[in-house]
mmCIF file of C-alpha atoms in Angstrom:
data_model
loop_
_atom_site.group_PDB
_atom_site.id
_atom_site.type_symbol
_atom_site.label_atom_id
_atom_site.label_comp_id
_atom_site.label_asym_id
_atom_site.label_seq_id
_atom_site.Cartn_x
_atom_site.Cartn_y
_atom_site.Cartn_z
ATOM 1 C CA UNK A 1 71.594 81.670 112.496
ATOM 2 C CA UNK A 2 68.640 80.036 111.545
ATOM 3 C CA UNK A 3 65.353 80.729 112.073
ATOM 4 C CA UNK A 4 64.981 84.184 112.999
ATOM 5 C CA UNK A 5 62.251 86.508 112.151
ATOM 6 C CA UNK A 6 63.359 88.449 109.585
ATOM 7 C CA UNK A 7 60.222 90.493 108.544
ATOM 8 C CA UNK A 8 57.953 89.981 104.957
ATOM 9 C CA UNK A 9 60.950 90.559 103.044
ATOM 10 C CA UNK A 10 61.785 86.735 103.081
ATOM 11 C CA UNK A 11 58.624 86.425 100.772
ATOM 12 C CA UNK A 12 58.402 89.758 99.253
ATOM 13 C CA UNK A 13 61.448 90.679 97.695
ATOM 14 C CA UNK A 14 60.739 89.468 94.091
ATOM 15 C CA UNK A 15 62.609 90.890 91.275
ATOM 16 C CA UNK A 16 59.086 92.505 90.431
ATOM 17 C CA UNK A 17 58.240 93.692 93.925
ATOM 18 C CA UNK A 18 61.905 95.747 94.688
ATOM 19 C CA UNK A 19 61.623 96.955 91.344
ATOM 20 C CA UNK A 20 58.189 98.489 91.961
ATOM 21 C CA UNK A 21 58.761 99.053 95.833
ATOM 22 C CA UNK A 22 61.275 101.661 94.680
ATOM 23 C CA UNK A 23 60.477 102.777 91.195
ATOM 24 C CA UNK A 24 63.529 104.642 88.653
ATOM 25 C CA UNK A 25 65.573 106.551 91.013
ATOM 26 C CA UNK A 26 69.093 106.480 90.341
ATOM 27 C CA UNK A 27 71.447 103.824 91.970
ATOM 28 C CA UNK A 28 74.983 103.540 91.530
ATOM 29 C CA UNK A 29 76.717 100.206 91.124
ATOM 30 C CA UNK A 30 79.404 98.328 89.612
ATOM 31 C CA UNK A 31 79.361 96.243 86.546
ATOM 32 C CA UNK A 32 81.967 93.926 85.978
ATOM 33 C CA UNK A 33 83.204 91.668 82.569
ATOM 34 C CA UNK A 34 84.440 88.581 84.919
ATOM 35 C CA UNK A 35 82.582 87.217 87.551
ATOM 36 C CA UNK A 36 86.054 87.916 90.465
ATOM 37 C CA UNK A 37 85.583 91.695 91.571
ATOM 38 C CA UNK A 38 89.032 93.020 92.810
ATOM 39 C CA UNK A 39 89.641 95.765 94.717
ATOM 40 C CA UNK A 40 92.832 96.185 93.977
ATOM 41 C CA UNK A 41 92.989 96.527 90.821
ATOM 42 C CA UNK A 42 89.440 97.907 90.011
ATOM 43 C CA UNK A 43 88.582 95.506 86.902
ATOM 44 C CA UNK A 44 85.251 96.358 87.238
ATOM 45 C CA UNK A 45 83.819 99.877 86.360
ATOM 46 C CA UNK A 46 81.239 102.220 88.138
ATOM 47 C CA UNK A 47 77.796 102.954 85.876
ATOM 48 C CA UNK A 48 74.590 104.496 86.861
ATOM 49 C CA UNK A 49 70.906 103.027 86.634
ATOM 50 C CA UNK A 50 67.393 103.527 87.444
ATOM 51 C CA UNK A 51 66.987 101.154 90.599
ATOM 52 C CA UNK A 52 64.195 98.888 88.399
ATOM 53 C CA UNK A 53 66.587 98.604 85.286
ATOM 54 C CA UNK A 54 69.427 97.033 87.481
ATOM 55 C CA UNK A 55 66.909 94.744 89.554
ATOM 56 C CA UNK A 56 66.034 93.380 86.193
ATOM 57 C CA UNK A 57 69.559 93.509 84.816
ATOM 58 C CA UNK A 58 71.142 92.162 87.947
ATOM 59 C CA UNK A 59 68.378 89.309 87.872
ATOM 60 C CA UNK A 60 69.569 88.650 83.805
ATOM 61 C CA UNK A 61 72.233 85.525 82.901
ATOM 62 C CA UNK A 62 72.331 87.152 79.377
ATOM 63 C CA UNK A 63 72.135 90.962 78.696
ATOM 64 C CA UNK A 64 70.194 92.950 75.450
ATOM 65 C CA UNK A 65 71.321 96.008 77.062
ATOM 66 C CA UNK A 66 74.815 96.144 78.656
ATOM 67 C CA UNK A 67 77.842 98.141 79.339
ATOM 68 C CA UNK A 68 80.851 95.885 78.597
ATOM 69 C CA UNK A 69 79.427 92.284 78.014
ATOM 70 C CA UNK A 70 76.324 90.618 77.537
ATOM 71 C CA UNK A 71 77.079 88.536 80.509
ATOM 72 C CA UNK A 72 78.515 90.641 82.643
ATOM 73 C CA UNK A 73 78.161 90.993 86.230
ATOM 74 C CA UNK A 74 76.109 93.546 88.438
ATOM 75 C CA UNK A 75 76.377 94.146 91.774
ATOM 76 C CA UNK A 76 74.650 97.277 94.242
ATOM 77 C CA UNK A 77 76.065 98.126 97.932
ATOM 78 C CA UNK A 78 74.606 101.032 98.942
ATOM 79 C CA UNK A 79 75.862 104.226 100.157
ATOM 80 C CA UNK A 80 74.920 107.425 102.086
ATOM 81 C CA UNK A 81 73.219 110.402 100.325
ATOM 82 C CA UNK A 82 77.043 111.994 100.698
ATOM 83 C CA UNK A 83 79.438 108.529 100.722
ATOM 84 C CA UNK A 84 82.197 110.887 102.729
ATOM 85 C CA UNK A 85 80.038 111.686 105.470
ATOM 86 C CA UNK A 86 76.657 109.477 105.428
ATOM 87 C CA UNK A 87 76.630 106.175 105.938
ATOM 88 C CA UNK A 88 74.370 103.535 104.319
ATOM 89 C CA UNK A 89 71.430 103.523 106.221
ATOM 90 C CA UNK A 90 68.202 101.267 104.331
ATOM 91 C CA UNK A 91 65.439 103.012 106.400
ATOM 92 C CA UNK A 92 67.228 106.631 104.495
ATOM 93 C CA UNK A 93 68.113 105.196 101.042
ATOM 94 C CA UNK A 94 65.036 102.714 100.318
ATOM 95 C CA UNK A 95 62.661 103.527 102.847
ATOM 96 C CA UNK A 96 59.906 101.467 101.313
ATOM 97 C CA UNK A 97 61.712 98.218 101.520
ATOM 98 C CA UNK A 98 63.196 98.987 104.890
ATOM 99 C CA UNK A 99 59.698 98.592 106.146
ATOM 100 C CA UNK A 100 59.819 95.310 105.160
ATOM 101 C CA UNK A 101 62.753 94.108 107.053
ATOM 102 C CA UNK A 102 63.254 93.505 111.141
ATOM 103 C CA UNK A 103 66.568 93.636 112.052
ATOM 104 C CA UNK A 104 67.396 90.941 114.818
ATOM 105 C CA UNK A 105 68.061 92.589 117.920
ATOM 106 C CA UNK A 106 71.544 91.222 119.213
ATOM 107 C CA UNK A 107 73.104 94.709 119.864
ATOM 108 C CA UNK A 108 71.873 97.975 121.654
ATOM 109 C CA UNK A 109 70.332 100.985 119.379
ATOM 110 C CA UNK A 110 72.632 103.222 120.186
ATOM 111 C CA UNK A 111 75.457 100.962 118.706
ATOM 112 C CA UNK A 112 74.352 100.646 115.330
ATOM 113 C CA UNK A 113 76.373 102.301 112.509
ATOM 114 C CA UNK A 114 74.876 101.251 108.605
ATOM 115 C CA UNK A 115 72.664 99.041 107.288
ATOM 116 C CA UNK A 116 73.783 98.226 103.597
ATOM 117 C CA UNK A 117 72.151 96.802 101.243
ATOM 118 C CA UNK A 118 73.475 94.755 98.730
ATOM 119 C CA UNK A 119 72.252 93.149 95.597
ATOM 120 C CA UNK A 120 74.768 90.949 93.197
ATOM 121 C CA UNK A 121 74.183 88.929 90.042
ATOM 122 C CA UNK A 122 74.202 85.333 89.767
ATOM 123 C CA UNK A 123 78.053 84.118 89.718
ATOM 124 C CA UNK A 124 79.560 87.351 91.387
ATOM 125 C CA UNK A 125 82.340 86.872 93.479
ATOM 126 C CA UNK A 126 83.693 89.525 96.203
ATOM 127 C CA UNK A 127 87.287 90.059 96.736
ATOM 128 C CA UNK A 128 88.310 88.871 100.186
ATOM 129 C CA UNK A 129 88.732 91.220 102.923
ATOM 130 C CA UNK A 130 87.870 92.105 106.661
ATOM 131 C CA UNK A 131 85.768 94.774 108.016
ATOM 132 C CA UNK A 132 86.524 96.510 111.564
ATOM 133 C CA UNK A 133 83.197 96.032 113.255
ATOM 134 C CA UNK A 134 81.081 92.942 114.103
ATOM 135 C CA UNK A 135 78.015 92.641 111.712
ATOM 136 C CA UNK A 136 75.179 90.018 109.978
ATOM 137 C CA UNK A 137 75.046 89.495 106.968
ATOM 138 C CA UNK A 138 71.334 88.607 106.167
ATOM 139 C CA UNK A 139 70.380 86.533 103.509
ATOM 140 C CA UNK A 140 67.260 87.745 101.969
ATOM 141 C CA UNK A 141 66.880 85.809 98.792
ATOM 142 C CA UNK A 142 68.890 83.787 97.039
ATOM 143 C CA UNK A 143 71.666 81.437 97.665
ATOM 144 C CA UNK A 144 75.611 82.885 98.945
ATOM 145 C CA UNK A 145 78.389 80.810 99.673
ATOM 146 C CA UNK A 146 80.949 82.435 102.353
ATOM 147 C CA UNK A 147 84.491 81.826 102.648
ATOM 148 C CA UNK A 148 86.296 82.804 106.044
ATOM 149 C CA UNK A 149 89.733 83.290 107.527
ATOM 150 C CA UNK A 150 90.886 83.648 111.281
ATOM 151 C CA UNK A 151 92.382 86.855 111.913
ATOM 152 C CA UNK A 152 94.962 84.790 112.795
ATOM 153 C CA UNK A 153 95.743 83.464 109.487
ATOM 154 C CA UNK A 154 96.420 87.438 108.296
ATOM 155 C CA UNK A 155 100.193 86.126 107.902
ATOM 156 C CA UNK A 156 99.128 83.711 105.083
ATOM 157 C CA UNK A 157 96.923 86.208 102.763
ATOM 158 C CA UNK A 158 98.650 88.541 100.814
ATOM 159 C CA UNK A 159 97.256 91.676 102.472
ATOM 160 C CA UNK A 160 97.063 95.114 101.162
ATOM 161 C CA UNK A 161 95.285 97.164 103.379
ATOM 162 C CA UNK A 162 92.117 95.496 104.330
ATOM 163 C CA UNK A 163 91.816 93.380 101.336
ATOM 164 C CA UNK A 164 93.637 89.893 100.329
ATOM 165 C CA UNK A 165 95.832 90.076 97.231
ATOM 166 C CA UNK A 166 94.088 85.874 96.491
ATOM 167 C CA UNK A 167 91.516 86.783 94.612
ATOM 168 C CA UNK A 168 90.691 83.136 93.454
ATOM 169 C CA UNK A 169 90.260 81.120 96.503
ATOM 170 C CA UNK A 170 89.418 77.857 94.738
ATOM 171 C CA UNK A 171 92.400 77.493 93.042
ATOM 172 C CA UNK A 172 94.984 80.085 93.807
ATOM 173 C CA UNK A 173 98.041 80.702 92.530
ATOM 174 C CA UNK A 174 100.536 78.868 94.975
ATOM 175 C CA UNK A 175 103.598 80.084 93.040
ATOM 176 C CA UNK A 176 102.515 83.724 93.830
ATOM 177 C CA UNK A 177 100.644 82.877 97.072
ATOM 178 C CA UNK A 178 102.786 79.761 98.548
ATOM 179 C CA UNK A 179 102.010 80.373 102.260
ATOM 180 C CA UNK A 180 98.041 80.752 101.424
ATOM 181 C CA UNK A 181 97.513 77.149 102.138
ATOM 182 C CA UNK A 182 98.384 77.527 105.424
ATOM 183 C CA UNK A 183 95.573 79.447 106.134
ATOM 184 C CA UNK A 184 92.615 77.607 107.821
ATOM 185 C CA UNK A 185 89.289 77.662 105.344
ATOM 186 C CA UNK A 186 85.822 78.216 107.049
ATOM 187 C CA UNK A 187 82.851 77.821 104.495
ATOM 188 C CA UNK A 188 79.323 78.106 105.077
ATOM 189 C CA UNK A 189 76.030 78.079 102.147
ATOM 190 C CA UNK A 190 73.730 81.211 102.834
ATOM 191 C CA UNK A 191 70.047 80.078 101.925
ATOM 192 C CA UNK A 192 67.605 82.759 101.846
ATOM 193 C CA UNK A 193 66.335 83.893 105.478
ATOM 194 C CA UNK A 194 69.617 82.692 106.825
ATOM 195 C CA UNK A 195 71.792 85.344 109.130
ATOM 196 C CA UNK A 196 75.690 85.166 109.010
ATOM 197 C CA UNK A 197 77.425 86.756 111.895
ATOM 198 C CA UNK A 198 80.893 87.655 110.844
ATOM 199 C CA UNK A 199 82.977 88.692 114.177
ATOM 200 C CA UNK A 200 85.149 92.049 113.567
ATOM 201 C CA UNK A 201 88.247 91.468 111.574
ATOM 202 C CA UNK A 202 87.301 87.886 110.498
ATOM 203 C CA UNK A 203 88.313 87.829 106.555
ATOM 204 C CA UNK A 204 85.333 87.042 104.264
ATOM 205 C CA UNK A 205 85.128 86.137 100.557
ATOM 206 C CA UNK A 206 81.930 85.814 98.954
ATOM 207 C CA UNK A 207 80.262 84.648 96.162
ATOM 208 C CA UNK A 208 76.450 84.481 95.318
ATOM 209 C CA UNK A 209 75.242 81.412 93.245
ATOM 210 C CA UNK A 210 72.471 82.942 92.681
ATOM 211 C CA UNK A 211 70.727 86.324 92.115
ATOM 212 C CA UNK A 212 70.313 87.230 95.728
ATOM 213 C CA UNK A 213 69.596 90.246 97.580
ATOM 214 C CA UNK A 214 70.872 90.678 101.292
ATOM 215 C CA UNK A 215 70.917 93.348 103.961
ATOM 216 C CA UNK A 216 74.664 93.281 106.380
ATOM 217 C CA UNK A 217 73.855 95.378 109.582
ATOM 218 C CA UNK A 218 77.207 97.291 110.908
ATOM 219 C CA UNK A 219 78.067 97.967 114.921
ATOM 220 C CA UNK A 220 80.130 99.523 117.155
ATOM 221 C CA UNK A 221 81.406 97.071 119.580
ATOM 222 C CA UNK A 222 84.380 99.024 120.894
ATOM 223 C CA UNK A 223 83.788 102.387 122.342
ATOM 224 C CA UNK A 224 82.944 104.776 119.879
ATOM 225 C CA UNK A 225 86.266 107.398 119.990
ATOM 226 C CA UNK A 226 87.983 103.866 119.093
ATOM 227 C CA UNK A 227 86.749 104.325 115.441
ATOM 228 C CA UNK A 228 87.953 106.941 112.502
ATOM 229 C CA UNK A 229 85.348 109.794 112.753
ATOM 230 C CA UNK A 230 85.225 109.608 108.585
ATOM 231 C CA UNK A 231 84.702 106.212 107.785
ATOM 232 C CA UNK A 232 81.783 105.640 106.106
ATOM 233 C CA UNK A 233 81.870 102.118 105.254
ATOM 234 C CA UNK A 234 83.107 100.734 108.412
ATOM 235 C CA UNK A 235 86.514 99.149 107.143
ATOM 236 C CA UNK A 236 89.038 102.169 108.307
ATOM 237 C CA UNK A 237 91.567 100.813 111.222
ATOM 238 C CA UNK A 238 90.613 101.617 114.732
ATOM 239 C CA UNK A 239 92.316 105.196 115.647
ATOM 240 C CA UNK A 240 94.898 103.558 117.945
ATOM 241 C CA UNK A 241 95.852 100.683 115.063
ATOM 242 C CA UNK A 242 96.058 103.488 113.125
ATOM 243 C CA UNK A 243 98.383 105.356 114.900
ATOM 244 C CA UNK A 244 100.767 102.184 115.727
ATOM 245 C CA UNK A 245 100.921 100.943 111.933
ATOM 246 C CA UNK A 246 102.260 104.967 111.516
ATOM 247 C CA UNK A 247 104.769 104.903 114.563
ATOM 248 C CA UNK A 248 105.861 101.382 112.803
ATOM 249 C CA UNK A 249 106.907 102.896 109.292
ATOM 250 C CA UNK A 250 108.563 105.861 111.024
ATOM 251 C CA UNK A 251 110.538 103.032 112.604
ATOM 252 C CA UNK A 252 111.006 101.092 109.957
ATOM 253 C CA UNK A 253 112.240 104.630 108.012
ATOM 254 C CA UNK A 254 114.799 104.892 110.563
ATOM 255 C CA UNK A 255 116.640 101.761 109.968
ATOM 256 C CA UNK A 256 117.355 102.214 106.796
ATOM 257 C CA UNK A 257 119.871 104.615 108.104
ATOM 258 C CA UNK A 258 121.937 101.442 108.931
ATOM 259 C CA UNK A 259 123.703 98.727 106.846
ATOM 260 C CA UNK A 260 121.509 96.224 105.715
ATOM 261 C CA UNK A 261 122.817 93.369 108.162
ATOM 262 C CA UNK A 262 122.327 95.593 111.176
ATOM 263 C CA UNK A 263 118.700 96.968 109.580
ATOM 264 C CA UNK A 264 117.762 92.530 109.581
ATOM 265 C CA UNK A 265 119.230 92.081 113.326
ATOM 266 C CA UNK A 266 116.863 94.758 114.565
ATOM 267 C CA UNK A 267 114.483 94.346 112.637
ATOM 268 C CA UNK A 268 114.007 90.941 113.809
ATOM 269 C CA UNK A 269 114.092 92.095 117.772
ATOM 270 C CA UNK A 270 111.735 94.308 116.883
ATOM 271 C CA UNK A 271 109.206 91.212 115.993
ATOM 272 C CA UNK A 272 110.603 89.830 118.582
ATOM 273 C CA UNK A 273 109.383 92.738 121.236
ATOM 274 C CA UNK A 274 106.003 92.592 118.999
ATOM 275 C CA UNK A 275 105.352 89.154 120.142
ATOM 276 C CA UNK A 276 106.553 89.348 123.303
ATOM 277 C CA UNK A 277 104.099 92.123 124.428
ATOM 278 C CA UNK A 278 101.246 91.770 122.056
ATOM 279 C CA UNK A 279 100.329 88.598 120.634
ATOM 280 C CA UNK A 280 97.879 86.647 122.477
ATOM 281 C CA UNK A 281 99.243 83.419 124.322
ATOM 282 C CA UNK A 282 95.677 81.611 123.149
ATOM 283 C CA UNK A 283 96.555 81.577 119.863
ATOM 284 C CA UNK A 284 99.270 79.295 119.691
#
């Protein structure tokens, strides 16, 4: 989306604005040696800095002051006052520069869950992964480019939990990952004032090629007993997925009380009845 009005943030938000707009309190963030952040196996670490430092860090190619490298990486995406039961919210956690922002208004009050603001270095790339509810992502300055995925394609990405195992999704590692080419690519080049809606459960890998700052706005599409009362970040299964993926590996427990060629023949009528009844016919 193109276009929209987005507020004086668009023109405000210079390095030497945010870092006045909200002084030295204490943010925290992670700080990472290579420019590919994964989830999985955390090579990145977790430091604390007065909000102006990191603006001006985060805004840095080269680094006098660092914690690993003189190049490393920073990146900022904000959480509640208590991360296990506030969620990020800007207008609670940087209430000067929320002013500064209008939200476009594509969903009812009532269904909005966090606002989270992020802020990454120049080069930083996000491990691929899907969120649970529909939400923009907001370009406020700088330059992202956004790599997506079908939900459909989960089959071809190396999942673990929420997040893809492919960290590299330039050039991955076909020996490891041989089914990832058969997973459609969707790209798209985030100026700044441009809005991103990313549908619920749609897999998205990011990198910023520049120092950029952006906003993503969470919702609750489904009803709201649908979602994990304790999710904070708005990537926890829906209660009900939940509870199947559970009844699943109590299933899947079971069968290993047979021999192994009986544990494959039911196995595979068990996909069987799991496409029968639940995957959608419009998918092909």
């Amino acid at each position: 989306l193109t276009g929209l009005e987005l507020g004086t943030c668009t023109t405000k938000w210079t390095t030497d604005y945010l870092s006045q707009a909200e002084g030295s309190k204490e943010v925290k963030i992670h700080v990472s040696a290579v420019p590919q952040m994964d989830f999985l196996s955390k090579n990145f670490v977790y430091r604390t800095l007065p909000f102006d430092v990191f603006v001006r860090r985060a805004a840095e190619v080269k680094h006098k002051e660092y914690f690993l490298t003189e190049d490393e990486k920073y990146y900022l995406r904000s959480v509640g006052e208590d991360v296990r039961k506030d969620v990020a919210d800007i207008r609670k956690q940087f209430p000067v520069l929320a002013e500064d922002v209008h939200i476009p208004e594509y969903f009812e009050k009532e269904q909005f869950f966090s606002s989270v603001f992020r802020i990454s270095s120049a080069g930083l790339q996000l491990w691929t992964h899907y969120d649970v509810m529909d939400n923009f992502l907001i370009q406020v300055t700088g330059k992202k480019r956004v790599v997506l995925y079908s939900p459909r394609d989960a089959p071809y990405l190396y999942l673990s939990g929420t997040k893809s195992e492919v960290l590299d999704v330039d050039n991955p590692d076909l020996e490891k990952y041989p089914l990832f080419v058969r997973a459609k690519r969707y790209q798209c080049v985030l100026e700044a004032g441009d809005v991103l809606f990313i549908p619920a459960l749609w897999f998205h890998n990011v990198i910023s090629e520049e120092f950029a700052v952006a906003l993503n706005v969470f919702w609750k599409h489904l009803p709201a007993e649908s979602y994990d009362k304790t999710d904070t970040y708005g990537n926890k299964d829906p209660m009900a997925a939940s509870r199947a993926i559970q009844i699943l590996d109590r299933a899947l427990k079971t069968l290993e009380e047979l021999p192994e060629e009986y544990r494959d023949f039911y196995a595979r009528r068990m996909v069987l009845r799991i496409q029968e009844k639940a995957y959608r016919s419009d998918y092909g």
